[in-house]
Short mmCIF file of C-alpha atoms and ligand atoms in Angstrom, two decimals:
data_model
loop_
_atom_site.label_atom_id
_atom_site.label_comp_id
_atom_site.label_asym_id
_atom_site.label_seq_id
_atom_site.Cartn_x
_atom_site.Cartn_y
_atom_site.Cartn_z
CA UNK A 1 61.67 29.20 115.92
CA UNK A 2 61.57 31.86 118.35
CA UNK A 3 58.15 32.59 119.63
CA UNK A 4 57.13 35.74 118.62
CA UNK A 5 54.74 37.55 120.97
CA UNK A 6 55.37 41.24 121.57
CA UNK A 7 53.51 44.02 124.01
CA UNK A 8 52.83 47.41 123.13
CA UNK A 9 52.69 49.71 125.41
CA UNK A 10 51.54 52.97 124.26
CA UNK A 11 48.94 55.74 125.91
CA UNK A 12 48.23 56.75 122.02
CA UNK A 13 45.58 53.84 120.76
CA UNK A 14 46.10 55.25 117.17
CA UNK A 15 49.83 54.69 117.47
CA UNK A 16 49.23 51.47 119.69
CA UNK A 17 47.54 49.98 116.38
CA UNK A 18 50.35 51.42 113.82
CA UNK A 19 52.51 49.65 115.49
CA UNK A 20 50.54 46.52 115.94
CA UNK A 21 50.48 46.28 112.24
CA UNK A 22 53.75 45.95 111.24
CA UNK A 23 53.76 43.27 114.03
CA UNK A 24 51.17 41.73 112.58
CA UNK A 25 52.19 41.56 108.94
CA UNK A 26 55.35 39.96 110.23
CA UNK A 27 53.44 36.81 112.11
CA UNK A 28 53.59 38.33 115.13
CA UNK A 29 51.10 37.67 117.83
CA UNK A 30 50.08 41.06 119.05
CA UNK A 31 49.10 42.49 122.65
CA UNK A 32 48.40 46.31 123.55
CA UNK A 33 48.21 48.23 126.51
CA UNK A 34 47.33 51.91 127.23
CA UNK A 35 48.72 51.97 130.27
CA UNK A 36 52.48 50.94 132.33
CA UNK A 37 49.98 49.18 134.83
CA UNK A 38 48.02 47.66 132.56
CA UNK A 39 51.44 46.86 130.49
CA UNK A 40 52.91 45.32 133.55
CA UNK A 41 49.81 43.03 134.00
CA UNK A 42 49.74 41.85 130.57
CA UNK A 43 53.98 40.65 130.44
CA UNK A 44 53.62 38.69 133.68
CA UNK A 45 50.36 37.60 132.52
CA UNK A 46 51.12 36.68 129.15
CA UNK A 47 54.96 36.25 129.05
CA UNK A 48 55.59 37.91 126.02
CA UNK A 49 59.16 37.77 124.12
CA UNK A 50 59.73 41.20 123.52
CA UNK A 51 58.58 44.69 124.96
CA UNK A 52 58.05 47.73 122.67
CA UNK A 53 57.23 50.88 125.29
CA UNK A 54 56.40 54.42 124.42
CA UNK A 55 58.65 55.81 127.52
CA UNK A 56 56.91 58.94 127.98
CA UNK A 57 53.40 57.16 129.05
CA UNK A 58 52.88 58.84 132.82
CA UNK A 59 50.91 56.68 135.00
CA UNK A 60 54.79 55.09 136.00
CA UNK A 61 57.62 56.24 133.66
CA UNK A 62 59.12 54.22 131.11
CA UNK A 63 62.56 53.64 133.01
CA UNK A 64 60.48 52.86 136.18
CA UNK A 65 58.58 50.09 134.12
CA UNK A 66 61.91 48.78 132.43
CA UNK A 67 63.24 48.08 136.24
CA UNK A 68 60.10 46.97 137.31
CA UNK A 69 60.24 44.03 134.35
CA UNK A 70 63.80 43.59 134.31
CA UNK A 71 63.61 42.77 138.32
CA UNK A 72 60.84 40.24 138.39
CA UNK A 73 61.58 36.98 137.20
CA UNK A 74 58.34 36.68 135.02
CA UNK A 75 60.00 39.51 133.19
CA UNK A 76 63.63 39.25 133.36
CA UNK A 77 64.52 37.97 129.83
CA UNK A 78 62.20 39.85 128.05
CA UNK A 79 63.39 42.21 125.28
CA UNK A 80 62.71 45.99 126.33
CA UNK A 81 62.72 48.49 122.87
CA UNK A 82 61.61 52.22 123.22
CA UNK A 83 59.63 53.61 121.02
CA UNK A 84 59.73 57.42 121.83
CA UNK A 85 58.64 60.92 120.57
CA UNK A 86 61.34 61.83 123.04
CA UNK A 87 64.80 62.58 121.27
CA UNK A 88 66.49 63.74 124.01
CA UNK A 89 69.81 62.61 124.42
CA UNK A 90 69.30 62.26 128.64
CA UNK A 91 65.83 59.98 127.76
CA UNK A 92 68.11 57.71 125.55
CA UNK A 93 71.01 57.55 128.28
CA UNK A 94 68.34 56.97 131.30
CA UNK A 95 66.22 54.36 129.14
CA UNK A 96 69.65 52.63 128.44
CA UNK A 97 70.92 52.68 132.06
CA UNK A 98 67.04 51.24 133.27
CA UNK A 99 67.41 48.41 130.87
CA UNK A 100 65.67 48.76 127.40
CA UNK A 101 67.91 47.27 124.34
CA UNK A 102 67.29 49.95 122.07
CA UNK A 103 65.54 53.61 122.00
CA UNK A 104 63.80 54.04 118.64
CA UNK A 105 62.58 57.69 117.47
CA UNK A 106 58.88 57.99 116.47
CA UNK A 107 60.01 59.12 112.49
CA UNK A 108 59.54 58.87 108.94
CA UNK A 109 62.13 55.93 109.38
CA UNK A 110 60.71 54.36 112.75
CA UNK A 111 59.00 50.97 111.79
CA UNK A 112 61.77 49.20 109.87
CA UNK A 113 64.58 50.28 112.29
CA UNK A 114 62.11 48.93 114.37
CA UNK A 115 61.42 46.07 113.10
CA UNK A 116 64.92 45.03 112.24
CA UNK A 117 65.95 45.57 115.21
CA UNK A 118 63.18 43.41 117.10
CA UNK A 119 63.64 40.83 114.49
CA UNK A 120 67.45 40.76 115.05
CA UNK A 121 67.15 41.19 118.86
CA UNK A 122 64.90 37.95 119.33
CA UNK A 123 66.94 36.04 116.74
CA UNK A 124 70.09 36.30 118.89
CA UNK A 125 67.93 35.70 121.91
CA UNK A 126 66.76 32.86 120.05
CA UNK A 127 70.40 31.56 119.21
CA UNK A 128 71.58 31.78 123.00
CA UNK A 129 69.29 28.96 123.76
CA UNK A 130 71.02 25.93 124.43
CA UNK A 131 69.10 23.44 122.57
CA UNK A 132 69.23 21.91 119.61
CA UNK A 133 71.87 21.25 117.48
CA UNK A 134 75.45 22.01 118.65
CA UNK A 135 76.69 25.46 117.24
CA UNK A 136 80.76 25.24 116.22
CA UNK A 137 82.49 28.12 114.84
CA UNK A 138 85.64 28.00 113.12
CA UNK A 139 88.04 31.10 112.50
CA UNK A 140 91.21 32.26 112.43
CA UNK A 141 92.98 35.73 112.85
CA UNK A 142 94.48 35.60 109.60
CA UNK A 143 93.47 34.41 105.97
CA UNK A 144 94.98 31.58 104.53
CA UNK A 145 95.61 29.64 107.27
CA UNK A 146 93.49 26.65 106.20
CA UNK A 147 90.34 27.52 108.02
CA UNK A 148 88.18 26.31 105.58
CA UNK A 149 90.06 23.33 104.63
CA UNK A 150 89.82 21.91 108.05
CA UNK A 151 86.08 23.53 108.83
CA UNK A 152 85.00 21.27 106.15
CA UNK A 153 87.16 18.24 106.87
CA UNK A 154 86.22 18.18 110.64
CA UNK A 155 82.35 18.60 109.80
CA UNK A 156 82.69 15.52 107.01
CA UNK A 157 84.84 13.25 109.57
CA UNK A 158 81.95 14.54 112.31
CA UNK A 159 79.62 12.49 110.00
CA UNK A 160 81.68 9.68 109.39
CA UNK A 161 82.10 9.12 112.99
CA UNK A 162 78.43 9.72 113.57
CA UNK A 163 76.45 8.63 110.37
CA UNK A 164 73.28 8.65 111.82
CA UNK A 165 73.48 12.95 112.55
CA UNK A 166 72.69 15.56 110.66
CA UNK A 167 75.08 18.36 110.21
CA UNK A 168 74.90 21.89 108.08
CA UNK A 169 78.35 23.76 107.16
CA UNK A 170 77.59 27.46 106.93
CA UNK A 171 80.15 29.54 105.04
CA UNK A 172 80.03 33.12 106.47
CA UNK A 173 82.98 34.57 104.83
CA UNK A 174 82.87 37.56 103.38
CA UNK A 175 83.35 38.78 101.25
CA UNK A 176 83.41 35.43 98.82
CA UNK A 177 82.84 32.21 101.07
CA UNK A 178 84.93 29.26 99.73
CA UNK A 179 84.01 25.84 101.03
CA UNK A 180 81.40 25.78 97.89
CA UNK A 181 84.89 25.77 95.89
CA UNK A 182 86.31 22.68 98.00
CA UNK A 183 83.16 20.53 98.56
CA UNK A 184 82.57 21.35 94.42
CA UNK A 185 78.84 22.28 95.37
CA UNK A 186 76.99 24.91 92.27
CA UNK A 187 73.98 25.03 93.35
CA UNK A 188 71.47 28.29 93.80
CA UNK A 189 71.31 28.58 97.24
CA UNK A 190 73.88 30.60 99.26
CA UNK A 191 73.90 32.76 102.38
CA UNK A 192 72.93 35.90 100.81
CA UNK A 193 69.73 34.44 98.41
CA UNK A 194 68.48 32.63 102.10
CA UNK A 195 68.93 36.17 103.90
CA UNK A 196 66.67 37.78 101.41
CA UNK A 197 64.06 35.14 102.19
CA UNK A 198 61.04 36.15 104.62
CA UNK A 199 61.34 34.76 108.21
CA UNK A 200 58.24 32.52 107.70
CA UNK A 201 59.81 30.81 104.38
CA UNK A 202 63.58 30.47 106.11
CA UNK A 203 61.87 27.47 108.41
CA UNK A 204 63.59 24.37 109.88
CA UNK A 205 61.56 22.45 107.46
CA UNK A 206 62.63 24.24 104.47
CA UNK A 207 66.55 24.23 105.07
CA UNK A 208 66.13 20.10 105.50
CA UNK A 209 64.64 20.20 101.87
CA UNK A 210 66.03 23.18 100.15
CA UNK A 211 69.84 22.70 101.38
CA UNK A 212 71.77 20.17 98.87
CA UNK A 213 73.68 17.40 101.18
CA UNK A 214 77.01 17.47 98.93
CA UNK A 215 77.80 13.54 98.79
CA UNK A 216 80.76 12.43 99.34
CA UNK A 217 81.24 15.24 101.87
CA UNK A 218 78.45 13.99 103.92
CA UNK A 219 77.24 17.69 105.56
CA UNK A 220 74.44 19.93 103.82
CA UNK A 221 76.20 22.99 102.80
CA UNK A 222 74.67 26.49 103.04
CA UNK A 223 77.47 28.26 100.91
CA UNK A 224 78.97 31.55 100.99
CA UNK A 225 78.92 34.86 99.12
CA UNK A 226 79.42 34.11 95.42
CA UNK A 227 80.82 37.26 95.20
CA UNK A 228 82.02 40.49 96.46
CA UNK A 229 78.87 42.79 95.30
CA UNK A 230 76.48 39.80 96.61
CA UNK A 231 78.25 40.49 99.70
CA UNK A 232 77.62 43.76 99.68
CA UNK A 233 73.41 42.48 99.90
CA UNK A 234 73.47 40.50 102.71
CA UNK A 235 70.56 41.05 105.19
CA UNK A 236 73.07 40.55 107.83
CA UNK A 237 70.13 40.85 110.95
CA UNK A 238 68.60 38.12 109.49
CA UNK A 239 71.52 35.65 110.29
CA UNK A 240 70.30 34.63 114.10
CA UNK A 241 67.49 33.50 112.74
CA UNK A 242 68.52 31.80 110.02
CA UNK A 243 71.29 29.96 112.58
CA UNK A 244 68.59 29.52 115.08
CA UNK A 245 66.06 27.97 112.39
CA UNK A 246 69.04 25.41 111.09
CA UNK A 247 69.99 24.43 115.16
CA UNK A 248 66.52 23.31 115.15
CA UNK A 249 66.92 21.43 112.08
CA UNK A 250 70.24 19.26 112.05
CA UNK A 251 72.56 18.07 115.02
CA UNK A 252 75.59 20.26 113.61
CA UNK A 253 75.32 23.88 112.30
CA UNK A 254 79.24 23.95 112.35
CA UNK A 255 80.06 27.40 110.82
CA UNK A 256 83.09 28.93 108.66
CA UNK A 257 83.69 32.70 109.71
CA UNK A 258 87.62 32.87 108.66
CA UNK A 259 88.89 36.28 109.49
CA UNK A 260 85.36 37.90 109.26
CA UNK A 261 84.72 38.32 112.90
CA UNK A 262 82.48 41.47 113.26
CA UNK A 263 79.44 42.76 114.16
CA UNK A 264 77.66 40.19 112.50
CA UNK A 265 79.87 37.47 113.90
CA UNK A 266 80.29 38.09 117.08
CA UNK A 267 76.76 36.72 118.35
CA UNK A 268 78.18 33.53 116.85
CA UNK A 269 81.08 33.29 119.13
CA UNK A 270 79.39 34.44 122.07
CA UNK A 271 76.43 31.37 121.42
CA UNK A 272 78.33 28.98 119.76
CA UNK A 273 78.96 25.67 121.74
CA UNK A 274 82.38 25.10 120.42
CA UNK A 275 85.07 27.95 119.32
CA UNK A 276 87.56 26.22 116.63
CA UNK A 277 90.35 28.79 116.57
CA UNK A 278 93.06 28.20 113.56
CA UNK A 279 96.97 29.36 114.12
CA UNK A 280 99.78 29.40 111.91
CA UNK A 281 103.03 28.99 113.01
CA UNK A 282 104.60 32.38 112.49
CA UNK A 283 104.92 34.64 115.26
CA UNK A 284 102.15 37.05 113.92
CA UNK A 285 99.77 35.44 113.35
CA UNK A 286 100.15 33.56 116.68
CA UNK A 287 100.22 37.35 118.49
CA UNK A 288 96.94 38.41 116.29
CA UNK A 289 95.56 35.32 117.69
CA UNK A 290 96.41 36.61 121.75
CA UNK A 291 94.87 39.84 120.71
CA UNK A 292 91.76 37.88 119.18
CA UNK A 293 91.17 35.58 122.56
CA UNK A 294 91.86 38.46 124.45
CA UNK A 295 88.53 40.37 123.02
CA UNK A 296 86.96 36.60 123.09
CA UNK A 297 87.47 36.37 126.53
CA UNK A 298 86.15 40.45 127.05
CA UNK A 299 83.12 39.31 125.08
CA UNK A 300 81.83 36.76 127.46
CA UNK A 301 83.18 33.59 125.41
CA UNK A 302 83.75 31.09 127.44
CA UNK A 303 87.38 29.97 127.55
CA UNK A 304 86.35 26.05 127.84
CA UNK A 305 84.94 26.56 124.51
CA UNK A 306 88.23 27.48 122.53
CA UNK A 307 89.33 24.78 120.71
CA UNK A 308 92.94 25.74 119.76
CA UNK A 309 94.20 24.14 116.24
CA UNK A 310 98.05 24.64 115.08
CA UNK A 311 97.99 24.46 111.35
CA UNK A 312 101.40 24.20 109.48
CA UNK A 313 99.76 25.84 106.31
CA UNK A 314 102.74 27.57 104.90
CA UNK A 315 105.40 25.39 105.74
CA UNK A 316 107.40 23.46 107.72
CA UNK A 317 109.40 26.42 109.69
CA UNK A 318 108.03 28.39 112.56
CA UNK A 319 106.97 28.00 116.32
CA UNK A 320 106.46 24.52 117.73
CA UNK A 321 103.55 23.82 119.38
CA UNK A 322 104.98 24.11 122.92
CA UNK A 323 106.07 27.90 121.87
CA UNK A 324 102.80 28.73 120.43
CA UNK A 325 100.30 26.88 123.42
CA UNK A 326 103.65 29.58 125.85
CA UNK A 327 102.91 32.62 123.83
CA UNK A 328 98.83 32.01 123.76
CA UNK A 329 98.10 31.23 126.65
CA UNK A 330 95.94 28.52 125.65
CA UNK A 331 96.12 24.60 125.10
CA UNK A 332 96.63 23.68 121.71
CA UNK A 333 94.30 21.04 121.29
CA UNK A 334 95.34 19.69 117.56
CA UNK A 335 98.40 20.35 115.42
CA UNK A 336 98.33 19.55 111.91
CA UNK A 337 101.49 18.82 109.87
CA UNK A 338 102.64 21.33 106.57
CA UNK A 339 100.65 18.59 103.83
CA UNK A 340 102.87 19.95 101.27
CA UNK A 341 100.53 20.37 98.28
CA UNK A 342 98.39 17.44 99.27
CA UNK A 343 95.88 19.68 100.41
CA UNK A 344 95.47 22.01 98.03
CA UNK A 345 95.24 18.75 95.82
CA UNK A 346 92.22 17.79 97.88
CA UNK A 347 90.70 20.44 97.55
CA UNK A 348 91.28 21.08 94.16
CA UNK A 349 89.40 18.14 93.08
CA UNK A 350 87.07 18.60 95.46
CA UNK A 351 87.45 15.75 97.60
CA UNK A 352 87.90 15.76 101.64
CA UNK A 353 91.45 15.06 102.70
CA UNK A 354 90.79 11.97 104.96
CA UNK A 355 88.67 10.20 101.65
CA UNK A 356 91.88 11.06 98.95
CA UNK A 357 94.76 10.28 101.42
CA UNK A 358 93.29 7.87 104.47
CA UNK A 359 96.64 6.96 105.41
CA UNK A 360 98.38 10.17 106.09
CA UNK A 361 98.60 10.83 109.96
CA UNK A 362 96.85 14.37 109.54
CA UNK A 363 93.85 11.89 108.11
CA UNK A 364 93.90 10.37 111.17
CA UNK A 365 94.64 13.94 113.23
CA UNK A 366 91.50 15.39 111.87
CA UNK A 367 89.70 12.19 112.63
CA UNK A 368 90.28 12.42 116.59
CA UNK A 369 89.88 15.90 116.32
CA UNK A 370 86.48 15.96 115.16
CA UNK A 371 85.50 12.84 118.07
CA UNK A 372 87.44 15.95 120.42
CA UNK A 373 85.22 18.28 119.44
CA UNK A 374 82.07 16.92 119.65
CA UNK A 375 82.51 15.72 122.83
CA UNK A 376 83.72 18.92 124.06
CA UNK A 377 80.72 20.47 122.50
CA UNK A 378 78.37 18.39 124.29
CA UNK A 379 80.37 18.04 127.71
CA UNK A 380 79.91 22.01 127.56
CA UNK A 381 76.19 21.78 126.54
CA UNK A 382 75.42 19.57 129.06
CA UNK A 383 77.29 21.79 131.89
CA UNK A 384 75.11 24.96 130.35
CA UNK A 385 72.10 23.31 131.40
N1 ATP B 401 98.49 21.75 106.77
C1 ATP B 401 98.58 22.23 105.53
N2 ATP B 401 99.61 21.95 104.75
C2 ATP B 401 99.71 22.42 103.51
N3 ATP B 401 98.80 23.20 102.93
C3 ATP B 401 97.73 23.53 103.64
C4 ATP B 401 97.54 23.07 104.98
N4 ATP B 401 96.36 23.55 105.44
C5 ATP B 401 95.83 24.29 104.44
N5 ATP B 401 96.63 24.28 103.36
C6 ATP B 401 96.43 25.01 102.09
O1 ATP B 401 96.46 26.40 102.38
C7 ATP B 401 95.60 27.11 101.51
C8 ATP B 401 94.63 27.93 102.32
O2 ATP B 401 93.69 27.06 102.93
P1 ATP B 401 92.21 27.50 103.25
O3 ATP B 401 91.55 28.10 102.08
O4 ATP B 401 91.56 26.36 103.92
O5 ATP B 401 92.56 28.62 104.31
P2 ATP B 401 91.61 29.76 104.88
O6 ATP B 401 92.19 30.14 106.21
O7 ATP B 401 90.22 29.32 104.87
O8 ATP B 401 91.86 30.89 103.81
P3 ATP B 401 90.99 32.20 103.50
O9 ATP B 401 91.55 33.27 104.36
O10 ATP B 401 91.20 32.44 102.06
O11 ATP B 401 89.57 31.87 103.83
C9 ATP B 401 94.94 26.08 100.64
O12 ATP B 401 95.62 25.99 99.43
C10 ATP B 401 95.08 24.79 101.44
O13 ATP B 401 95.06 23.68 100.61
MG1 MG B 402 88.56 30.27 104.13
#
C-alpha cells in the first residue's frame, strides 16, 4: 500500500491544520511547515510521498521550492500539489512549468478535489512500482473481437501452467464488464461496489478473502459493471489503488479493458508489465489498431511490452497474419484460428475453452501463449529493475 506521508506547507497555521485534517481522517501521517525553508528541511528530512504547498508563502516562492525539490534526489519523486488563494491563470501556468502535478484553488470545493486528486496521484505512483505481482492488460481497438474470451482463457491456462500462483482477472469494461458472464461467477462483489469502499477497507488482505476464486477457472475474479447506470458510479480515482492493493496481493492482476481505453485506463497501459493487444482480421480494425499503438507508443508504453494477438473472431476471411504483422508494424505474437461456434459454446456454459475442447490446436495456442506471456512479463520486469 502506498505509504502515505504528506507535507504541508503553508505560512497560514489555521489553514496548515484544515488541511491537516482531512489528511488525517484519511490515515494519513501528517507534517506541517510555516515556512519554504523549513518545508524544504522537513521533505529531505522526512521523505514524504506527496507535497501540498501554498505557492504564495514568500520566504522562497512556491515555483522556486518546486525546482528546488524536483532537482535534489531526496526530493525528486515526490508529488508536488498547490494549494493556492492565487487564481491567476500565469500562477497556474508557472507552478505547472516548475513542476507541481496539480494547482488547487483555496474554495468552497477545495478539500475533496484535493483529496481526490492526492489520493489518485499516489495511487498511480503507487502502481508504477515494479514489484509485486505482474500487471497484464488486455484490449483491443474494437468490440467483439474476443478480448474477453481469451483474457480469461490465458489467465486460467496461466494457472494451469503455474498452480502454485495466485492470479486476479479484473474486468474494467465499461460500461457492462463480461467475463462474470463466461467464468458463470454471481457473486456481490464487482468493480464498482469495491470502488465505493474506503482505502483502508480495499487492503491486500481483504481482496485475498473477499474475492471468490471461480473453480474450475482457477483465477479470483473481480468482475465488471453489472450494468450501465452502475457504471455510471464508479469512483474511477480509486482504481490505482485498488490495482496497486491486488499487485501486492496475488502474482497476476491480469486485467480486461476491451475497447475502454481512457482516462481511467491509460495509467494501466503505461504501468502494466505486459500489453495483450487483440486484432481481427479485417482491414479496420487492423488500421484502428496502428492508430491505437501509435498513441501507445506517444504515451510512453513500452513497445517490448505489446503482445500482439490475431484473433479470427468473425470468420475465416480476411488478412493473414503476414499482412496484418506488414500493415502494424508489430510482431504478431499469437494467431488464433475462427473456432466456429465452439467458443461461444464455451463460454456459454461457462467453461474455459482449453477444459471443454483440450484437443483443438487453439487449446494448445492459448496454452503457449500464456507460458509467452509470462515470461515476457517477467523478462521485462526483471530488465525494469
Ligand atoms: N477465434 C474465435 N472463433 C470464433 N468465435 C470467437 C473467436 N474468438 C471469440 N469468439 C466469439 O466472439 C464473440 C465475442 O467474444 P468476446 O466477448 O470475447 O469479445 P470481446 O472483444 O471481449 O467483445 P466485447 O467488445 O463485447 O467486450 C463471442 O461470442 C466469442 O465466443
Ligand atoms: Mg469483452
Amino acid at each position: 500500500m502506498p505509504e502515505k506521508k504528506v507535507l504541508i506547507i503553508d505560512a497560514d497555521v489555521a489553514s496548515r491544520n484544515f488541511v491537516s485534517r482531512h489528511f488525517l481522517n484519511q490515515k494519513y501521517e501528517v507534517l506541517q511547515a510555516g515556512s519554504g525553508k523549513e518545508g524544504l528541511i522537513h521533505a529531505w528530512r522526512d521523505r514524504p510521498s506527496l507535497v501540498v504547498i501554498d505557492p504564495t508563502i514568500t520566504d522562497i516562492s512556491g515555483e522556486e521550492l518546486a525546482r528546488k525539490l524536483k532537482q535534489d534526489l531526496r526530493s525528486a519523486n515526490m508529488l508536488l500539489i498547490a494549494l493556492s488563494s492565487d487564481s491567476s491563470a500565469m500562477r497556474v501556468r508557472s507552478c505547472l512549468d516548475a513542476g507541481f502535478s496539480d494547482y488547487i484553488f483555496k474554495s468552497g470545493q477545495a478539500m475533496p478535489v484535493l483529496m481526490e486528486t492526492c489520493n489518485r496521484l499516489l495511487g498511480v505512483s503507487v502502481m508504477a512500482v515494479k514489484k509485486g505481482g505482474l500487471l497484464m492488460v488486455f484490449q483491443s481497438p474494437k468490440g467483439g473481437t474476443g478480448t474477453s474470451s481469451i483474457c480469461a482463457n490465458v489467465a486460467m491456462n496461466i494457472l494451469v501452467n503455474q498452480p502454485e500462483t495466485r492470479a486476479v482477472v479484473v474486468d474494467l469494461v465499461l460500461p457492462i464488464g463480461s467475463i462474470a458472464s463466461i467464468a458463470g461467477y454471481t457473486g456481490p462483489q464487482n468493480i464498482v461496489t469495491v470502488s465505493d469502499l474506503p482505502p483502508e477497507v480495499a487492503t491486500p488482505k481483504f481482496f485475498q478473502e473477499t474475492l471468490t476464486q471461480v473453480d474450475i477457472w482457477r483465477f479470483s475474479l473481480l468482475a465488471g459493471s453489472p450494468d450501465p447506470e452502475s457504471s455510471i458510479h464508479l469512483k474511477s480515482a480509486r482504481i490505482a489503488d485498488i490495482i496497486a492493493a491486488l499487485k501486492a496481493a496475488y502474482d497476476y492482476v491480469i486485467v480486461d479493458i476491451g475497447r475502454s481505453l481512457s482516462r481511467i485506463t491509460l495509467p494501466l497501459i503505461q504501468n502494466s508489465d505486459l500489453n495483450a493487444l487483440i486484432v481481427s482480421t479485417d482491414i479496420g480494425t487492423v488500421s484502428l489498431t496502428k492508430t491505437v499503438l501509435e498513441y501507445m507508443k506517444g504515451k510512453g508504453v513500452n513497445p517490448a511490452s505489446i503482445y500482439a494477438i490475431l484473433n479470427r473472431a468473425v470468420g475465416l476471411e480476411g488478412l493473414s497474419k503476414g499482412k496484418a504483422e506488414e500493415a502494424l508494424e508489430t510482431p504478431i505474437r499469437m494467431a488464433l484460428p475462427y473456432l466456429g461456434g465452439n467458443m461461444a459454446l464455451a463460454n456459454s456454459q461457462h467453461q474455459p475453452f482449453t477444459l471443454k475442447f483440450p484437443k483443438d490446436s487453439a487449446s494448445i495456442v492459448l496454452q503457449e501463449a500464456a507460458r509467452e506471456m509470462v515470461t515476457m512479463a517477467r523478462n521485462l520486469r526483471s530488465e525494469a529493475h
